[in-house]
Amino acid sequence: MKVYLDGQLVDESDAKVSVFDHGLLYGDGVFEGIRMYHNRIFKLREHIERLYWSAKAILLEIPMSQEEMIQACLETCRANQLREGYIRLIVTRGRGTLGLDPRRCPKPSVIIIAATIQLYPEKVYNEGMTIATVPTTRMLVNSVNPAIKSLNYLNNILARIEANLIGVEEAIMLNSEGFVAECTGDNIFAVQKGRLYTPPLSAGALYGITRNTVLDCARELGIPTGEPNLTRYDLYTADEMFLTGTAAEMVPVVKVDGRVIGTGQPGPITAKLLAAFREKTRHDGEIIFS
Ligand code: PXG
């Protein structure tokens, strides 16, 4: 495998970062997870834009333009002969000292890994997922804003550990006020009486690109949408529920905190939106091999 590292495509075995990199020492950096479908990098421009926003929010200056980053992603896919799969794009603060002051890191590091992806088993898409709310709350927007896709994922990892401990596949994270924020690596949606709801970004959610795409699909299908604050009550009384994320796409949810959602089967609006989403993956994105 060839990995893009600071302007060069190098062999996987040569793709190394310093133990003094602040990405490793402090989780000081940002990242993106991007999918390739049918010879295209899906929503590449949106992912790159979000990466640069995340970087800007932590005053990390990426040493190349957005257009150069787009080309670097395409080149990395081409070098690995990939038309389907997953890209992990990482920008770290770079090599510094053992002190946490980022001024000690003169040069950020850019890493692009293009690989295949491990998906949820097909059963989850057909039968739906069981999830639960967990004790760890989402970080405050005034601490590390969850809108920043940073290399510090301990908040999410703690919640995922709590999900593992109670034997469910994902965790719903509430914010400090008790409103639903998101899951550990996915945004959350509920359907009630034909309307589609998802928490507002101000509740402590990532500005999810799949979330946005699904909202676009809903508008195109004439399904009314809303972004109100949601409580657990709103989830428990929903007719349908699903999660969205680059890796998961759209996963139906049929049980929350031991309570059956709707009929206990993936719902019709979820199915309609999933079909519309999959159609978009065929036509949307930068072409890898012309
Ligand atoms: N919330 C959080 C906290 C995320 O990390 C999403 C929502 C969904 O956003 P997108 O833009 O992907 O629709 C994410 C994204 C992984 C993995 O390896 C996780 C994500 C993306 C890709 C891979 O678990 N999380």
XYZ file of C-alpha atoms and ligand atoms in Angstrom:
315
model
C 0.000 0.000 0.000
C 1.151 3.538 -0.796
C 0.484 6.208 1.800
C 0.564 9.965 1.177
C 2.846 11.590 3.728
C 3.778 15.284 3.548
C 3.707 15.596 -0.224
C 5.003 12.154 -1.173
C 3.529 8.725 -1.837
C 5.627 6.321 0.218
C 5.431 2.599 0.987
C 3.298 1.733 3.994
C 6.434 0.533 5.823
C 8.049 3.971 5.345
C 4.960 5.951 6.385
C 6.130 6.936 9.861
C 5.538 9.888 12.158
C 7.693 11.139 15.015
C 6.989 10.139 18.629
C 7.216 13.906 19.240
C 4.272 14.600 16.920
C 1.638 16.483 18.911
C -1.053 14.449 17.165
C 0.272 11.472 19.138
C 1.323 13.311 22.297
C -1.862 15.363 22.734
C -4.419 14.382 20.079
C -3.627 17.783 18.571
C -4.860 17.521 15.002
C -7.895 16.956 12.799
C -9.119 14.212 10.495
C -11.698 13.087 7.973
C -13.182 9.736 6.988
C -14.271 9.676 3.341
C -15.815 6.946 1.139
C -15.113 5.991 -2.469
C -18.023 4.494 -4.396
C -18.140 3.446 -8.056
C -14.876 5.181 -9.049
C -15.774 8.425 -7.283
C -14.746 9.997 -3.990
C -18.149 10.776 -2.490
C -18.672 14.370 -1.309
C -14.913 14.973 -1.415
C -15.233 18.773 -1.588
C -17.548 18.826 1.440
C -15.143 16.654 3.456
C -12.161 18.832 2.524
C -14.093 21.968 3.434
C -14.971 20.477 6.851
C -11.323 19.461 7.376
C -10.192 23.040 6.764
C -12.914 24.372 9.095
C -11.816 21.923 11.838
C -8.209 23.046 11.319
C -9.183 26.720 11.374
C -11.097 26.209 14.626
C -7.916 24.932 16.318
C -5.624 27.463 14.581
C -3.856 24.762 12.603
C -2.676 26.002 9.236
C -2.733 23.200 6.662
C 0.353 23.661 4.436
C -1.511 23.193 1.126
C -4.619 24.531 -0.602
C -7.994 22.756 -0.602
C -7.557 22.076 -4.337
C -4.121 20.513 -3.721
C -5.653 18.364 -0.959
C -8.375 17.166 -3.351
C -5.705 16.199 -5.908
C -3.642 14.445 -3.201
C -6.677 12.311 -2.229
C -7.294 11.357 -5.873
C -3.596 10.514 -6.399
C -3.543 8.314 -3.295
C -6.562 6.323 -4.563
C -4.961 5.987 -8.003
C -1.625 4.827 -6.575
C -3.492 2.022 -4.777
C -5.795 1.164 -7.705
C -8.831 1.844 -5.514
C -12.298 2.630 -6.895
C -14.238 1.598 -3.779
C -13.181 1.993 -0.180
C -12.319 4.412 2.509
C -9.919 7.327 2.928
C -8.547 8.411 6.291
C -7.142 11.907 5.990
C -5.197 13.210 8.977
C -3.517 16.544 9.657
C -1.463 16.620 12.858
C 0.106 19.637 14.539
C 3.415 18.021 13.613
C 6.662 17.345 15.412
C 7.255 19.476 18.496
C 8.615 19.173 22.006
C 7.245 17.436 25.104
C 5.553 20.695 26.094
C 2.039 21.210 24.776
C 2.538 24.689 23.311
C 1.688 24.326 19.596
C 4.151 27.122 18.741
C 6.843 24.437 19.186
C 5.469 22.591 16.141
C 6.672 24.421 13.016
C 5.277 22.065 10.377
C 1.916 20.230 10.390
C 1.937 16.710 8.934
C -0.549 15.578 6.262
C -1.310 11.853 5.991
C -3.707 10.218 3.514
C -4.459 6.504 3.798
C -6.680 4.960 1.104
C -7.873 1.474 1.964
C -10.867 -0.827 1.995
C -13.532 -0.613 4.668
C -15.026 -2.989 7.203
C -18.785 -2.459 7.176
C -21.479 -3.500 9.640
C -22.848 -6.967 8.826
C -25.756 -6.996 6.308
C -28.022 -8.320 9.104
C -27.876 -4.922 10.850
C -29.236 -3.167 7.743
C -32.029 -5.757 7.285
C -33.058 -6.210 10.902
C -31.966 -2.968 12.562
C -29.619 -2.161 15.398
C -30.060 -2.128 19.175
C -28.508 0.887 20.899
C -28.653 2.624 24.283
C -28.058 5.953 25.972
C -24.895 5.941 28.096
C -23.668 7.909 31.158
C -20.872 9.832 29.406
C -22.291 13.078 28.005
C -21.103 14.823 24.853
C -18.484 17.532 25.415
C -19.737 21.081 25.855
C -19.645 23.265 22.758
C -17.547 25.608 24.904
C -14.890 22.990 25.685
C -13.809 21.029 22.598
C -16.698 21.770 20.268
C -18.040 18.473 18.839
C -18.218 20.233 15.453
C -14.417 19.951 15.306
C -13.427 16.540 13.941
C -10.312 16.422 16.090
C -7.874 13.607 16.825
C -9.070 13.638 20.439
C -11.921 11.093 20.394
C -11.770 9.990 24.035
C -15.222 11.440 24.758
C -16.680 9.190 22.041
C -14.485 6.212 22.952
C -15.648 6.325 26.584
C -19.250 6.266 25.393
C -18.467 3.375 23.029
C -16.882 1.422 25.900
C -20.081 1.939 27.900
C -22.103 0.607 24.954
C -19.792 -2.425 24.752
C -20.176 -3.062 28.492
C -23.953 -3.285 28.227
C -23.776 -5.329 25.025
C -25.190 -2.914 22.422
C -23.581 -1.802 19.178
C -23.743 1.980 19.509
C -24.203 4.594 22.232
C -26.528 7.577 22.154
C -24.762 10.524 23.738
C -26.874 13.194 25.413
C -25.518 16.682 26.025
C -25.140 18.217 29.474
C -28.735 19.538 29.298
C -30.123 16.063 28.585
C -30.883 16.610 24.908
C -29.847 14.034 22.330
C -26.550 14.997 20.663
C -25.402 12.104 18.458
C -23.852 8.632 18.584
C -20.123 7.941 18.937
C -19.424 7.937 15.203
C -22.809 8.671 13.667
C -25.555 11.293 13.650
C -29.036 10.290 14.751
C -32.471 10.650 13.098
C -36.045 9.956 14.211
C -39.208 9.772 12.107
C -42.565 10.651 13.588
C -45.855 10.991 11.703
C -44.013 11.185 8.382
C -41.631 13.926 9.503
C -37.881 13.529 9.796
C -36.074 14.959 12.823
C -32.401 15.233 13.747
C -30.801 17.209 16.599
C -29.453 20.673 15.773
C -25.671 21.054 15.560
C -25.865 23.290 18.647
C -26.888 20.214 20.689
C -23.295 18.961 20.296
C -23.218 17.048 17.034
C -20.750 16.831 14.199
C -21.755 18.629 11.013
C -22.232 15.218 9.409
C -21.881 14.991 5.663
C -24.113 11.912 5.505
C -26.574 13.790 7.748
C -26.618 16.637 5.234
C -26.994 14.281 2.272
C -29.934 12.486 3.936
C -31.603 15.847 4.689
C -31.183 16.715 0.974
C -32.732 13.350 0.011
C -35.693 14.034 2.327
C -36.304 17.452 0.783
C -36.139 15.953 -2.718
C -38.647 13.263 -1.706
C -40.992 15.841 -0.149
C -40.482 14.505 3.390
C -40.732 17.410 5.871
C -37.640 17.850 8.057
C -36.864 19.588 11.330
C -33.884 20.110 13.635
C -35.419 20.640 17.084
C -33.824 19.650 20.383
C -34.769 16.015 20.988
C -35.132 14.200 24.299
C -35.118 10.461 25.005
C -38.932 10.710 25.045
C -38.845 11.767 21.380
C -36.741 8.713 20.521
C -38.845 6.261 22.540
C -42.036 7.478 20.845
C -40.595 7.628 17.309
C -42.077 5.545 14.489
C -38.640 4.949 12.960
C -35.035 5.684 13.814
C -31.722 5.460 12.016
C -28.083 6.556 12.266
C -25.990 8.183 9.539
C -22.238 8.262 9.000
C -19.638 7.857 6.296
C -18.768 4.328 7.411
C -22.284 3.201 8.357
C -24.218 5.064 5.602
C -27.735 4.679 7.087
C -28.349 2.069 9.777
C -31.890 1.431 11.021
C -32.363 1.371 14.800
C -35.118 -0.840 16.249
C -34.441 -0.780 19.978
C -33.262 1.985 22.339
C -32.669 1.400 26.057
C -34.574 -1.892 25.801
C -37.611 -0.169 24.268
C -38.903 -1.211 20.870
C -38.965 1.629 18.319
C -42.060 1.690 16.079
C -42.877 -1.800 14.828
C -39.461 -3.164 15.789
C -38.523 -3.426 12.099
C -36.642 -0.954 9.870
C -39.323 1.476 8.657
C -40.566 2.508 5.193
C -39.251 6.098 5.306
C -35.815 4.807 6.331
C -35.890 2.423 3.332
C -36.939 5.198 0.936
C -34.176 7.507 2.171
C -31.566 4.736 1.991
C -32.476 4.047 -1.656
C -32.207 7.781 -2.452
C -28.879 8.005 -0.586
C -27.414 5.006 -2.472
C -28.483 6.580 -5.761
C -26.521 9.735 -4.868
C -23.362 7.697 -4.231
C -23.423 6.695 -7.949
C -23.298 10.233 -9.328
C -21.822 12.505 -6.705
C -18.109 13.072 -6.189
C -14.763 13.490 -7.882
C -13.927 10.834 -10.493
C -10.826 8.756 -9.623
C -9.945 7.065 -12.962
C -11.218 8.927 -16.057
N -20.585 12.086 14.522
C -19.337 11.745 14.839
C -18.849 11.955 16.224
C -18.497 11.198 13.855
O -17.238 10.866 14.161
C -20.325 11.352 12.275
C -21.089 11.914 13.286
C -20.898 11.207 10.912
O -20.351 12.193 10.028
P -20.164 11.930 8.466
O -19.647 13.209 7.940
O -19.206 10.796 8.324
O -21.515 11.606 7.929
C -18.992 11.003 12.548
C -18.112 10.418 11.494
C -14.909 5.202 12.003
C -15.484 6.348 11.270
O -13.847 4.718 11.573
C -16.194 7.317 11.948
C -16.721 8.393 11.242
C -16.544 8.502 9.907
C -15.826 7.545 9.231
C -15.274 6.446 9.916
O -15.511 4.757 13.000
N -17.395 9.314 11.983
